PDB file of C-alpha atoms and ligand atoms in Angstrom:
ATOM      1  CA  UNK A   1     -69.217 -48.010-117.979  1.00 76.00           C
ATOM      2  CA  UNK A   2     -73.136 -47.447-118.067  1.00 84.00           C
ATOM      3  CA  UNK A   3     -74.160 -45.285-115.635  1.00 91.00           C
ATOM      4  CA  UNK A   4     -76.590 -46.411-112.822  1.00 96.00           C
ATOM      5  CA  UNK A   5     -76.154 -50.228-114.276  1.00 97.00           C
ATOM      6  CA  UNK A   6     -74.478 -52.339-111.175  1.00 97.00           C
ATOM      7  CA  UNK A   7     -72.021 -54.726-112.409  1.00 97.00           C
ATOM      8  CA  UNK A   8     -74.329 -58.117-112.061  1.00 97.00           C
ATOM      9  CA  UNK A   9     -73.109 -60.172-108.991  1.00 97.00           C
ATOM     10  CA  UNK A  10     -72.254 -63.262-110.557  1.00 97.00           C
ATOM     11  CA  UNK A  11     -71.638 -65.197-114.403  1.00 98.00           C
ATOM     12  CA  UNK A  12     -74.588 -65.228-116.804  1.00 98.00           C
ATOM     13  CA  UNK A  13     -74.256 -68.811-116.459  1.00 98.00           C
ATOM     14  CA  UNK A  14     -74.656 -69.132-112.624  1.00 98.00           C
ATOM     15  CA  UNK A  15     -78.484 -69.058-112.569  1.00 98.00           C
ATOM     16  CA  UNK A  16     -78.935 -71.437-115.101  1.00 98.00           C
ATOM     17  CA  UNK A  17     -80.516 -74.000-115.072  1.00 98.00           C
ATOM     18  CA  UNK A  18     -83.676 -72.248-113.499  1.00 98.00           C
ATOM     19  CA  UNK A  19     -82.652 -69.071-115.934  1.00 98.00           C
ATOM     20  CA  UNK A  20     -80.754 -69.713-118.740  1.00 98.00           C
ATOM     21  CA  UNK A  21     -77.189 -67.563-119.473  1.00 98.00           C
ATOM     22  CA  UNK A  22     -79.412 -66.575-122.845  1.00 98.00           C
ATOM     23  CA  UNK A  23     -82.042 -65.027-120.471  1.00 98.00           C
ATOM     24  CA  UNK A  24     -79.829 -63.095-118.312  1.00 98.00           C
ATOM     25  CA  UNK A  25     -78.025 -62.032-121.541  1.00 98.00           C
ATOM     26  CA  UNK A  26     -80.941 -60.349-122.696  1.00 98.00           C
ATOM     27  CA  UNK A  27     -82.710 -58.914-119.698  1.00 98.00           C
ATOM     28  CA  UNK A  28     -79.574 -57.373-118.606  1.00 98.00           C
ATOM     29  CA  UNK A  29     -77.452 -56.494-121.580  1.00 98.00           C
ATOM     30  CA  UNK A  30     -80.208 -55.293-123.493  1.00 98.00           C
ATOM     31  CA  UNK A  31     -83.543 -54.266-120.856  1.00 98.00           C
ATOM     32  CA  UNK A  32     -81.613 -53.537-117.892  1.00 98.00           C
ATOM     33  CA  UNK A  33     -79.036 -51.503-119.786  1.00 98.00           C
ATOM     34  CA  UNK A  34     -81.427 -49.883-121.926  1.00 98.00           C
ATOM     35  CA  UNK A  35     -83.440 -48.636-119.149  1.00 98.00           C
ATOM     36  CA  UNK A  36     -79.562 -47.374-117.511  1.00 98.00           C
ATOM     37  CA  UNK A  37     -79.088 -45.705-120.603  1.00 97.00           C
ATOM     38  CA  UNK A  38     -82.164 -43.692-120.958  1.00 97.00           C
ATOM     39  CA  UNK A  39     -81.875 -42.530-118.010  1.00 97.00           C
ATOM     40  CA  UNK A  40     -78.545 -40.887-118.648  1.00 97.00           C
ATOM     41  CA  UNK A  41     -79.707 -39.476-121.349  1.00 97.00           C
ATOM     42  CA  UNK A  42     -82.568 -38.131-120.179  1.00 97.00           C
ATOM     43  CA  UNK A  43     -80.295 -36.636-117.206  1.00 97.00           C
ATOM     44  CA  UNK A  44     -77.676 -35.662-119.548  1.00 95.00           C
ATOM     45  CA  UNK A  45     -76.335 -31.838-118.553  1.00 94.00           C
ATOM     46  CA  UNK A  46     -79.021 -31.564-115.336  1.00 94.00           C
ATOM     47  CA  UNK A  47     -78.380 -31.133-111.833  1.00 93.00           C
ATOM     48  CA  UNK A  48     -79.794 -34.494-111.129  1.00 93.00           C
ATOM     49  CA  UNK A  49     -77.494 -36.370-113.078  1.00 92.00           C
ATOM     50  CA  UNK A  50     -74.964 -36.746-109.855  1.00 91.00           C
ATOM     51  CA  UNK A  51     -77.221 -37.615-107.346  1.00 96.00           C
ATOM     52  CA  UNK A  52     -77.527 -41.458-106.111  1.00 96.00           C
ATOM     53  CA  UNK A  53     -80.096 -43.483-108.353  1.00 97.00           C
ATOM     54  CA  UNK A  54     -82.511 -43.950-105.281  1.00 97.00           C
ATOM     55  CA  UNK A  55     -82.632 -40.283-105.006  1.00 97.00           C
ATOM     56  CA  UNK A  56     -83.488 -39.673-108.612  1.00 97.00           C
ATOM     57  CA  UNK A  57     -85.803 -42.313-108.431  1.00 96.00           C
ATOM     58  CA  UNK A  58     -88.014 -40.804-104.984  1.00 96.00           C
ATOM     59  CA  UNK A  59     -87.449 -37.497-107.270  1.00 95.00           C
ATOM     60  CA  UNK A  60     -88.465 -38.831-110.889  1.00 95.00           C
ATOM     61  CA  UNK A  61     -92.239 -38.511-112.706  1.00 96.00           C
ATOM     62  CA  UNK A  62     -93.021 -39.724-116.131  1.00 96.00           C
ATOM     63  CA  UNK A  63     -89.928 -41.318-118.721  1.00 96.00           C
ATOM     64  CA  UNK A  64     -87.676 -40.386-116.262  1.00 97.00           C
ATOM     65  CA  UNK A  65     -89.207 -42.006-113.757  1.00 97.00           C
ATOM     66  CA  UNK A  66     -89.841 -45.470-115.340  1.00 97.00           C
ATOM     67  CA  UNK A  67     -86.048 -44.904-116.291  1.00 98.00           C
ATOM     68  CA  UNK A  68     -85.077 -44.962-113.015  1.00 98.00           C
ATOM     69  CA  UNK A  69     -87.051 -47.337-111.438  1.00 98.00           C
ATOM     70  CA  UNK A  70     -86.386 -49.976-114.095  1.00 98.00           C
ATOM     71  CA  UNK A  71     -82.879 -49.299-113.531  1.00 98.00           C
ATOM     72  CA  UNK A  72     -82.977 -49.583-109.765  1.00 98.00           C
ATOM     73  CA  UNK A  73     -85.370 -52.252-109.445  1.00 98.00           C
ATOM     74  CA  UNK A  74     -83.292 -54.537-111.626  1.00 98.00           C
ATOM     75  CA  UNK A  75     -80.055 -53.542-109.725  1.00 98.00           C
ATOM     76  CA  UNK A  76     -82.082 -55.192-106.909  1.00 98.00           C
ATOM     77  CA  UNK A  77     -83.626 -58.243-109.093  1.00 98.00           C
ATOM     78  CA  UNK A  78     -80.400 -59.522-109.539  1.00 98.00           C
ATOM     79  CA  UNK A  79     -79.004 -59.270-106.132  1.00 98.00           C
ATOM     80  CA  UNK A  80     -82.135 -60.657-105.072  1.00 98.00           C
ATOM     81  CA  UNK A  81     -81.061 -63.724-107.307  1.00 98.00           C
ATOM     82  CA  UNK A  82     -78.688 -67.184-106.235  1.00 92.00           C
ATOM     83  CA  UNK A  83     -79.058 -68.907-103.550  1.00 90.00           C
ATOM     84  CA  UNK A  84     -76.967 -67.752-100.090  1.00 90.00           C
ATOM     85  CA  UNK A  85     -78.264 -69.632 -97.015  1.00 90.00           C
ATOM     86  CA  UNK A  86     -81.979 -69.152 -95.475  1.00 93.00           C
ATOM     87  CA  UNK A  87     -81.211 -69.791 -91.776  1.00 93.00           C
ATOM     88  CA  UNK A  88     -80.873 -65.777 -90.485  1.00 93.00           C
ATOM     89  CA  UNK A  89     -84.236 -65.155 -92.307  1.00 96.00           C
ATOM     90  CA  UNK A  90     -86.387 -68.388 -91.347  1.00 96.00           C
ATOM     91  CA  UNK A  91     -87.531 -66.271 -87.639  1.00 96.00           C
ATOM     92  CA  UNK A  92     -88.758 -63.408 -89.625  1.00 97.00           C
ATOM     93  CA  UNK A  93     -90.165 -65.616 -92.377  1.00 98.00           C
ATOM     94  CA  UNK A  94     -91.951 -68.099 -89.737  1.00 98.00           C
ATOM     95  CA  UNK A  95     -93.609 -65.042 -87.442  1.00 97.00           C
ATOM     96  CA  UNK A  96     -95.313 -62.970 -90.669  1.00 98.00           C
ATOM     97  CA  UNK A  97     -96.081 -66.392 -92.995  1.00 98.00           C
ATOM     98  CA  UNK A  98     -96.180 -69.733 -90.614  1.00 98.00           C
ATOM     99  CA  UNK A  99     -92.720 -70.646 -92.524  1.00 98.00           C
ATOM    100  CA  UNK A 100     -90.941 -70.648 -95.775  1.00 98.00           C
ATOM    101  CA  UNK A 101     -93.546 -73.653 -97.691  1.00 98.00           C
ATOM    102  CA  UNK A 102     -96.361 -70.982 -96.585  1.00 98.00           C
ATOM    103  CA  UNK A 103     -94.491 -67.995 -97.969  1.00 98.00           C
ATOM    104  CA  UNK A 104     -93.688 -70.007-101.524  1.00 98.00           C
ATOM    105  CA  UNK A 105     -97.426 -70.762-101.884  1.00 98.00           C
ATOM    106  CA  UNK A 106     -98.064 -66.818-101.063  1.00 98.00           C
ATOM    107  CA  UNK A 107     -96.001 -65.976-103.606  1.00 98.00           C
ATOM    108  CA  UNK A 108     -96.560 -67.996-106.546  1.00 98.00           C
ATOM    109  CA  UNK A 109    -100.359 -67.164-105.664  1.00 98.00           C
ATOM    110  CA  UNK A 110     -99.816 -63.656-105.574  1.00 98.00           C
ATOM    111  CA  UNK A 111     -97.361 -63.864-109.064  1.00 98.00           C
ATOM    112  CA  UNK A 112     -99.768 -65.952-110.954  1.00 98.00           C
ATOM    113  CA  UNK A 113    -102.756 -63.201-110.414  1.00 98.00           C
ATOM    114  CA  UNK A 114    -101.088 -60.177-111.380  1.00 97.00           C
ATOM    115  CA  UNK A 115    -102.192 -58.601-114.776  1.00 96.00           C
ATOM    116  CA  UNK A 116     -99.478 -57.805-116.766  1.00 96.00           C
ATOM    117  CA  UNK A 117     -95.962 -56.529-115.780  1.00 97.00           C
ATOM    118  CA  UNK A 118     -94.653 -55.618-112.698  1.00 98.00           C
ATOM    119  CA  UNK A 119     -92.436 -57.420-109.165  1.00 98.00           C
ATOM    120  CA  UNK A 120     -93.249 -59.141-106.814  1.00 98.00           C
ATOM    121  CA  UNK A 121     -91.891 -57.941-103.680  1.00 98.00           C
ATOM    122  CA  UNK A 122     -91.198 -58.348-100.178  1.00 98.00           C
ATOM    123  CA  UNK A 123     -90.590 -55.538 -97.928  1.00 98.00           C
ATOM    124  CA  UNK A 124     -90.364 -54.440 -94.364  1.00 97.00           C
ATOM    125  CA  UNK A 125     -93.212 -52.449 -94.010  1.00 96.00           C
ATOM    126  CA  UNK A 126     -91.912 -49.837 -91.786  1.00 90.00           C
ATOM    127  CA  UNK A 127     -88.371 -49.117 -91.579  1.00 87.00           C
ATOM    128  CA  UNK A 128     -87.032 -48.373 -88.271  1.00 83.00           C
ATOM    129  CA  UNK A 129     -89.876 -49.628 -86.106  1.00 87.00           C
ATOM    130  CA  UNK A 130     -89.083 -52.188 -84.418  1.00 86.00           C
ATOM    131  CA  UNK A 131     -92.652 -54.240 -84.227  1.00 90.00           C
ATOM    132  CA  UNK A 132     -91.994 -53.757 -88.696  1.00 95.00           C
ATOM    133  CA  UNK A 133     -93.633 -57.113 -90.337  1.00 97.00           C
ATOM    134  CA  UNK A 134     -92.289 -58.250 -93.842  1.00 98.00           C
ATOM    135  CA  UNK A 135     -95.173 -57.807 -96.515  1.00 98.00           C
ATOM    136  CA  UNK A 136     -95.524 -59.922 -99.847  1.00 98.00           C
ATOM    137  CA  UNK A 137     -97.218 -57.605-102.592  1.00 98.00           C
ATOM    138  CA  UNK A 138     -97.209 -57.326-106.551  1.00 98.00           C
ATOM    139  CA  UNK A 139     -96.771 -54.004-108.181  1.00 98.00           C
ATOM    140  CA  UNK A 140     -97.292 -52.443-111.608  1.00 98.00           C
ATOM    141  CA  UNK A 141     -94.545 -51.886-114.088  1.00 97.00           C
ATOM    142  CA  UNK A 142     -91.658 -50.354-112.133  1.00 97.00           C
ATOM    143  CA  UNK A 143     -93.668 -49.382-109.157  1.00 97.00           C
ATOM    144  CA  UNK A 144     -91.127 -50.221-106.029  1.00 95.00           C
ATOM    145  CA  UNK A 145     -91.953 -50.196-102.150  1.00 97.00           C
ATOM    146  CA  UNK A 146     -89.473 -46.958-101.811  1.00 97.00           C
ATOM    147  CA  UNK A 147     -92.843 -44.589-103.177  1.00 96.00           C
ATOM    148  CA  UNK A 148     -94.443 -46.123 -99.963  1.00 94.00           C
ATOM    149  CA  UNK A 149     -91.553 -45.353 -97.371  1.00 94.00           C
ATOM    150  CA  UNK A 150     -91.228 -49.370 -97.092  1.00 96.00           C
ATOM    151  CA  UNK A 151     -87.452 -51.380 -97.323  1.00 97.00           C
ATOM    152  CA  UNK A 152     -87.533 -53.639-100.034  1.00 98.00           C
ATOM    153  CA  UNK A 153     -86.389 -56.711 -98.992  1.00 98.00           C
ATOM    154  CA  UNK A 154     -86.096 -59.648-102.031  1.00 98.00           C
ATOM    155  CA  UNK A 155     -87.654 -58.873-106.078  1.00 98.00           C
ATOM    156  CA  UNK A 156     -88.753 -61.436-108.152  1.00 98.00           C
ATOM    157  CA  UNK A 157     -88.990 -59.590-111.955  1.00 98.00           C
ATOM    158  CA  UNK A 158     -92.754 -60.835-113.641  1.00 98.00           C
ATOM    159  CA  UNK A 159     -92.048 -58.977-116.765  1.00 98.00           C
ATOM    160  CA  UNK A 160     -92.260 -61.256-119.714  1.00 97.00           C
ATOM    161  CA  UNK A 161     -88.800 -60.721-120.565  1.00 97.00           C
ATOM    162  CA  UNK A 162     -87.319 -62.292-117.190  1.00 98.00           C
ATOM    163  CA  UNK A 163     -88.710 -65.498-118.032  1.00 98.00           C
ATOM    164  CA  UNK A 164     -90.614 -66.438-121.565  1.00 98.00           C
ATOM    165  CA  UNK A 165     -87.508 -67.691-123.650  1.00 98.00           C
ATOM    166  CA  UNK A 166     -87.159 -70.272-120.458  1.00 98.00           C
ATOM    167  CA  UNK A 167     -90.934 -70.694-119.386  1.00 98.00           C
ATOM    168  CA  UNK A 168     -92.949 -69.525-122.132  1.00 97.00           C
ATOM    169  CA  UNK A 169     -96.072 -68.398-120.370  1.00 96.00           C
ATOM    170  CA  UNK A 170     -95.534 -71.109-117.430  1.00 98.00           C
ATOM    171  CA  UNK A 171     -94.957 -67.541-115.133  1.00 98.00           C
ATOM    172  CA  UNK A 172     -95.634 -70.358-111.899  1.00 98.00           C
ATOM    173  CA  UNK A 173     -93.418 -72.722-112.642  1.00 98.00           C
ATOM    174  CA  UNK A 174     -90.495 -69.705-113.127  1.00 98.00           C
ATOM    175  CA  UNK A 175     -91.763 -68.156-109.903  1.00 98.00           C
ATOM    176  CA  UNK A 176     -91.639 -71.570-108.138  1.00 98.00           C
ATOM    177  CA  UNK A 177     -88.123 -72.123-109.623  1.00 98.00           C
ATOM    178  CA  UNK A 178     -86.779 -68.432-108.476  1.00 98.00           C
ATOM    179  CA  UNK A 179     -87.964 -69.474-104.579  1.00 98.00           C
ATOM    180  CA  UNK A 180     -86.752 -72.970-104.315  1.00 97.00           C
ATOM    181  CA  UNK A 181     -83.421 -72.460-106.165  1.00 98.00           C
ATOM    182  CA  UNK A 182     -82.317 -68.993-106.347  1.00 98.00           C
ATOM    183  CA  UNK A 183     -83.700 -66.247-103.834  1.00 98.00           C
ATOM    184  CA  UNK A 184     -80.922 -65.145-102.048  1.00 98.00           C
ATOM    185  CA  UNK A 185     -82.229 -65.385 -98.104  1.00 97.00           C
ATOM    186  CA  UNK A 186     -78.895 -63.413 -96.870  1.00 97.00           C
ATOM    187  CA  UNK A 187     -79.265 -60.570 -99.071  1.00 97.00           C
ATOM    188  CA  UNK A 188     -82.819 -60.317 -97.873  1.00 97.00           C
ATOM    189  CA  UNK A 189     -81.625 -60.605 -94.033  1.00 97.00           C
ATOM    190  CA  UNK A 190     -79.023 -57.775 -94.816  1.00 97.00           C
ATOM    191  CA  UNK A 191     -81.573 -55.440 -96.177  1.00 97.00           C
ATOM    192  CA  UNK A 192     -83.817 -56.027 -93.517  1.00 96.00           C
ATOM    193  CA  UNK A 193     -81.035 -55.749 -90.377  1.00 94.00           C
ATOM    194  CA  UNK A 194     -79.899 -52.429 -92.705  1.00 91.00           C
ATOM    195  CA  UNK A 195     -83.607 -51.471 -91.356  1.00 89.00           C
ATOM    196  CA  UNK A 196     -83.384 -52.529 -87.831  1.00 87.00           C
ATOM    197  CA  UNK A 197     -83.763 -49.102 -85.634  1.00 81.00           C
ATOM    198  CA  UNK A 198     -80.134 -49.490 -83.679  1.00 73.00           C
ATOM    199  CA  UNK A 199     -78.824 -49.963 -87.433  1.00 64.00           C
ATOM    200  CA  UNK A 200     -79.639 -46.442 -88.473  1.00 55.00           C
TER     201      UNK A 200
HETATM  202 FE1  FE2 B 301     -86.807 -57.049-116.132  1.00 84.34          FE
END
């Protein structure tokens, strides 16, 4: 067993046909495991080697940092990933976007116009309060709403490697497929109830 590498939540062949079993081969046998694995060696013998991945990530600069992250965001990616009913989200979703058509467009916007690598995420932007509004936003690389004291919610991966054997550069029509087949609304409603100030 890889250290810091979650088990994924389902078959390689359960997000297909919006990503392919040959995608989710590669992205997490060989990405998502090689980030796992470079970040136990690069903890190999330290102090930090025991402590929960979210820890070393709020810890982490530099390799190790991009080590951890990668491994930690992708741990979320996939739980982010197939489809588990909307209905417990759709109040949140309708106050902060006007509904979940409004949200889609927001997102395949915001995908589309990020440079390079990177998420796109939605988090709660202050855990705990109880007036907290969910916020779409892109980040770079392995950057992750954690760094900013925010809960993330749902990930969608925009690194070439989630999508270009299925998509090519069509990065719209993969986001477009990710919201309308896969995003899984109950994990997001979990994560943000996890948040909820009675819940902590
Ligand atoms: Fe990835």
């Amino acid at each position: 067993m890889t250290p810091y590498l979650e088990p994924l939540p389902y078959a390689k062949t359960d997000l297909a046909p919006w990503i392919s079993a040959q995608t989710v081969e590669f992205h997490y046998e060989k990405h998502h495991r090689g980030y796992a694995e470079k970040l136990a060696m690069l903890l190999r013998n330290t102090p930090a080697a025991s402590l929960p991945l979210e820890q070393i990530l709020l810890l982490s600069k530099g390799l190790q940092f991009e080590a951890a992250a990668q491994a930690w965001n992708h741990n979320f990616y996939w739980k982010s990933l197939r489809r588990e009913s909307r209905d417990g989200f759709e109040a949140i979703v309708t106050r902060d976007f006007g509904g979940f058509p409004a949200l889609r467009e927001r997102m395949i916007d915001a995908a589309v116009n990020h440079f390079g690598s990177g998420y796109v995420w939605l988090y709660r932007d202050r855990p705990a309060a109880s007036d907290a509004r969910l916020i779409l936003e892109t980040m770079h690389d392995a950057d992750n709403p954690l760094l900013r004291d925010a809960t993330p919610i749902l990930c969608v991966d925009l690194w070439e490697h989630a999508y270009y054997l299925d998509y090519q550069n069509r990065r719209a029509d993969y986001v477009a497929a990710v919201f309308d087949h896969l995003l899984n609304w109950r994990f997001a409603e979990d994560n943000w109830r996890k948040s909820e100030p009675a819940a902590r």
